[in-house]
Coordinates of C-alpha atoms in Angstrom, one line a residue:
M1 CA 51.8 -14.8 54.2
N2 CA 50.1 -17.8 52.5
K3 CA 52.1 -19.0 49.6
L4 CA 49.0 -19.2 47.4
L5 CA 48.3 -15.5 48.0
K6 CA 51.9 -14.6 46.8
E7 CA 51.6 -16.4 43.5
K8 CA 50.5 -14.3 40.6
V9 CA 47.4 -15.7 38.9
P10 CA 48.1 -16.0 35.1
A11 CA 46.4 -13.3 33.1
R12 CA 44.0 -15.8 31.5
R13 CA 43.0 -17.3 34.8
R14 CA 41.4 -14.1 36.4
M15 CA 37.8 -14.3 37.5
P16 CA 35.9 -13.7 34.3
A17 CA 33.2 -11.1 34.1
I18 CA 29.8 -12.5 33.7
P19 CA 28.2 -12.2 30.3
F20 CA 25.3 -9.8 30.1
L21 CA 23.4 -12.2 27.7
K22 CA 22.1 -15.6 28.7
W23 CA 23.1 -17.9 25.7
A24 CA 22.3 -21.5 24.9
G25 CA 25.5 -23.4 24.5
G26 CA 27.4 -20.7 26.5
K27 CA 31.0 -21.7 27.5
R28 CA 31.1 -20.0 30.9
R29 CA 30.9 -23.2 32.9
S30 CA 33.6 -24.8 30.6
L31 CA 36.2 -22.0 31.0
D32 CA 38.4 -24.0 33.3
T33 CA 38.6 -26.8 30.8
L34 CA 39.1 -24.5 27.9
H35 CA 42.0 -22.7 29.7
R36 CA 43.9 -26.0 29.6
W37 CA 43.7 -26.1 25.8
L38 CA 44.0 -22.4 24.9
P39 CA 47.5 -21.0 24.2
S40 CA 48.8 -18.5 26.6
P41 CA 48.3 -14.8 25.6
D42 CA 52.1 -14.7 25.2
E43 CA 52.0 -17.4 22.5
V44 CA 49.5 -15.9 20.1
E45 CA 48.6 -12.3 19.1
C46 CA 44.9 -12.8 18.6
L47 CA 42.1 -15.2 19.7
V48 CA 39.5 -15.9 17.0
E49 CA 36.1 -16.8 18.3
P50 CA 33.8 -17.9 15.4
F51 CA 30.8 -18.7 17.7
V52 CA 31.0 -15.7 20.1
G53 CA 27.5 -16.3 21.5
G54 CA 27.4 -14.9 25.0
A55 CA 31.1 -13.9 24.8
S56 CA 32.2 -16.0 27.8
V57 CA 35.5 -16.9 26.2
F58 CA 36.2 -13.2 25.4
L59 CA 35.4 -12.2 29.0
G60 CA 37.3 -15.1 30.5
T61 CA 40.6 -14.6 28.7
D62 CA 43.2 -11.9 28.4
Y63 CA 44.5 -11.8 24.8
R64 CA 45.8 -8.5 23.2
Q65 CA 43.4 -8.9 20.3
Y66 CA 40.2 -10.7 19.5
L67 CA 38.3 -11.4 16.4
L68 CA 34.7 -12.1 17.6
A69 CA 32.2 -13.4 15.1
D70 CA 28.7 -15.0 14.9
I71 CA 26.2 -15.7 12.2
N72 CA 23.6 -13.8 14.2
A73 CA 23.6 -10.2 13.0
D74 CA 21.4 -9.0 15.8
L75 CA 23.9 -10.4 18.3
I76 CA 26.9 -8.7 16.7
D77 CA 24.9 -5.4 16.5
V78 CA 24.3 -5.7 20.3
Y79 CA 28.0 -6.0 21.0
L80 CA 28.9 -3.1 18.8
H81 CA 26.3 -0.8 20.4
V82 CA 27.3 -1.8 23.9
R83 CA 31.0 -1.2 23.0
D84 CA 30.2 2.2 21.5
D85 CA 27.7 3.5 24.1
P86 CA 27.3 1.4 27.2
S87 CA 25.7 4.1 29.3
G88 CA 23.2 4.9 26.5
M89 CA 22.3 1.2 26.3
V90 CA 21.7 1.0 30.0
K91 CA 19.3 4.1 29.7
R92 CA 17.4 2.4 26.9
L93 CA 17.1 -0.8 29.0
E94 CA 15.9 1.2 32.0
R95 CA 13.0 2.4 29.9
L96 CA 12.2 -1.1 28.6
F97 CA 12.5 -2.8 31.9
H98 CA 10.2 -0.2 33.5
E99 CA 7.4 -1.7 31.3
G100 CA 7.7 -4.7 33.5
N101 CA 8.3 -8.4 33.5
N102 CA 5.0 -9.6 32.1
E103 CA 3.8 -11.4 29.0
E104 CA 2.0 -8.3 27.5
A105 CA 5.1 -6.1 27.7
Y106 CA 7.2 -8.9 26.4
R107 CA 4.9 -9.5 23.4
E108 CA 4.9 -5.8 22.5
S109 CA 8.7 -5.6 22.8
K110 CA 9.0 -8.7 20.6
D111 CA 6.7 -7.2 18.0
E112 CA 8.7 -4.0 18.0
F113 CA 12.0 -5.9 17.7
N114 CA 10.7 -7.8 14.7
R115 CA 9.4 -4.5 13.1
I116 CA 12.2 -2.0 13.4
S117 CA 15.5 -1.7 11.6
P118 CA 18.9 -2.4 13.1
G119 CA 20.2 0.2 15.5
P120 CA 20.7 0.9 19.3
E121 CA 17.0 0.6 20.0
K122 CA 16.7 -2.8 18.4
S123 CA 19.9 -3.9 20.3
A124 CA 18.3 -2.8 23.6
L125 CA 15.2 -4.8 22.7
F126 CA 17.4 -7.8 22.0
I127 CA 18.8 -7.6 25.5
Y128 CA 15.4 -7.1 27.0
L129 CA 14.0 -10.1 25.1
N130 CA 17.0 -12.2 26.1
Q131 CA 16.4 -11.4 29.8
H132 CA 12.7 -12.2 29.6
C133 CA 12.3 -15.0 27.1
F134 CA 12.2 -18.7 27.7
N135 CA 15.7 -19.9 28.9
G136 CA 17.5 -17.1 27.1
I137 CA 17.0 -18.9 23.8
C138 CA 17.5 -16.9 20.5
R139 CA 15.4 -18.4 17.7
Y140 CA 14.0 -17.0 14.5
N141 CA 11.5 -18.6 12.1
K142 CA 12.1 -19.0 8.4
R143 CA 11.0 -15.4 7.7
G144 CA 13.6 -14.1 10.2
I145 CA 11.1 -13.3 12.9
F146 CA 12.2 -13.7 16.5
N147 CA 9.7 -16.2 18.0
V148 CA 10.7 -17.3 21.5
P149 CA 7.9 -17.3 24.0
F150 CA 7.8 -15.3 27.3
G151 CA 9.8 -17.1 30.0
R152 CA 8.2 -16.0 33.2
R153 CA 11.6 -15.4 34.7
K154 CA 11.5 -13.9 38.2
S155 CA 15.2 -13.1 38.0
A156 CA 15.1 -10.8 34.9
Y157 CA 17.2 -7.7 35.6
I158 CA 19.0 -4.9 33.8
P159 CA 22.6 -6.3 33.5
E160 CA 24.2 -2.9 34.0
A161 CA 27.4 -4.1 35.8
E162 CA 27.9 -6.8 33.1
I163 CA 27.4 -4.4 30.3
M164 CA 29.9 -1.9 31.8
A165 CA 32.4 -4.7 32.4
F166 CA 32.1 -5.9 28.7
A167 CA 32.6 -2.3 27.5
R168 CA 35.7 -1.8 29.7
K169 CA 37.1 -5.1 28.4
T170 CA 36.7 -3.8 24.8
E171 CA 38.7 -0.7 25.7
R172 CA 41.6 -2.8 27.2
C173 CA 42.3 -4.8 24.0
H174 CA 41.8 -4.6 20.3
V175 CA 38.4 -6.2 19.4
S176 CA 37.0 -6.7 15.9
F177 CA 33.4 -7.9 15.6
F178 CA 32.1 -9.6 12.5
H179 CA 28.8 -10.9 11.3
S180 CA 29.8 -14.0 9.6
G181 CA 29.5 -17.8 9.6
F182 CA 32.3 -19.9 11.1
E183 CA 33.8 -20.9 7.7
D184 CA 34.2 -17.3 6.6
T185 CA 35.5 -16.3 10.0
L186 CA 38.2 -19.1 9.8
K187 CA 39.2 -17.8 6.4
M188 CA 40.2 -14.5 8.1
T189 CA 42.8 -16.1 10.3
T190 CA 46.5 -15.6 9.7
A191 CA 49.7 -16.6 11.5
G192 CA 49.7 -15.5 15.1
M193 CA 46.0 -16.1 15.6
F194 CA 44.4 -19.0 17.4
S195 CA 40.9 -20.1 16.6
G196 CA 38.9 -21.3 19.6

């Protein structure tokens, strides 16, 4: 048998799951480089990610614990709702995606997202908007209104497999989500944690 096939791949080198959100500044393409600088899961108890964004580092590593934070409250709400009810999130997305990949449906969804209070429906709208907006950008104006234009993406799809993989990963390890800026997140770190 080929020697390479016999060697065990280190836990943090497994093929990472693909993030279900497209995110500007995502670290997915940089994971190989990051792995050279990250400590082994045996060396630290918890990985602290103060800019979780699309969650590529979380999905591409295998630590026992994670502290995942971001200044974007809508983003953290999405992760909490996906963790707590991934199947329900997919059902909500099926309804939204049924409306179609067109500018009118996008505008109506964006208006609803900007109007409703935080909850599972708003999180589903966030994922829908992320899949249909220009380049997966997340941007708000000074009044806190999501204002990214329609992206005319032919490849918009319900990221069901990616959502389920994310939810399974949250079950395999201890994950804490926080809506906080990086400075406050770093203040939460203690011995045995590594801030990425």
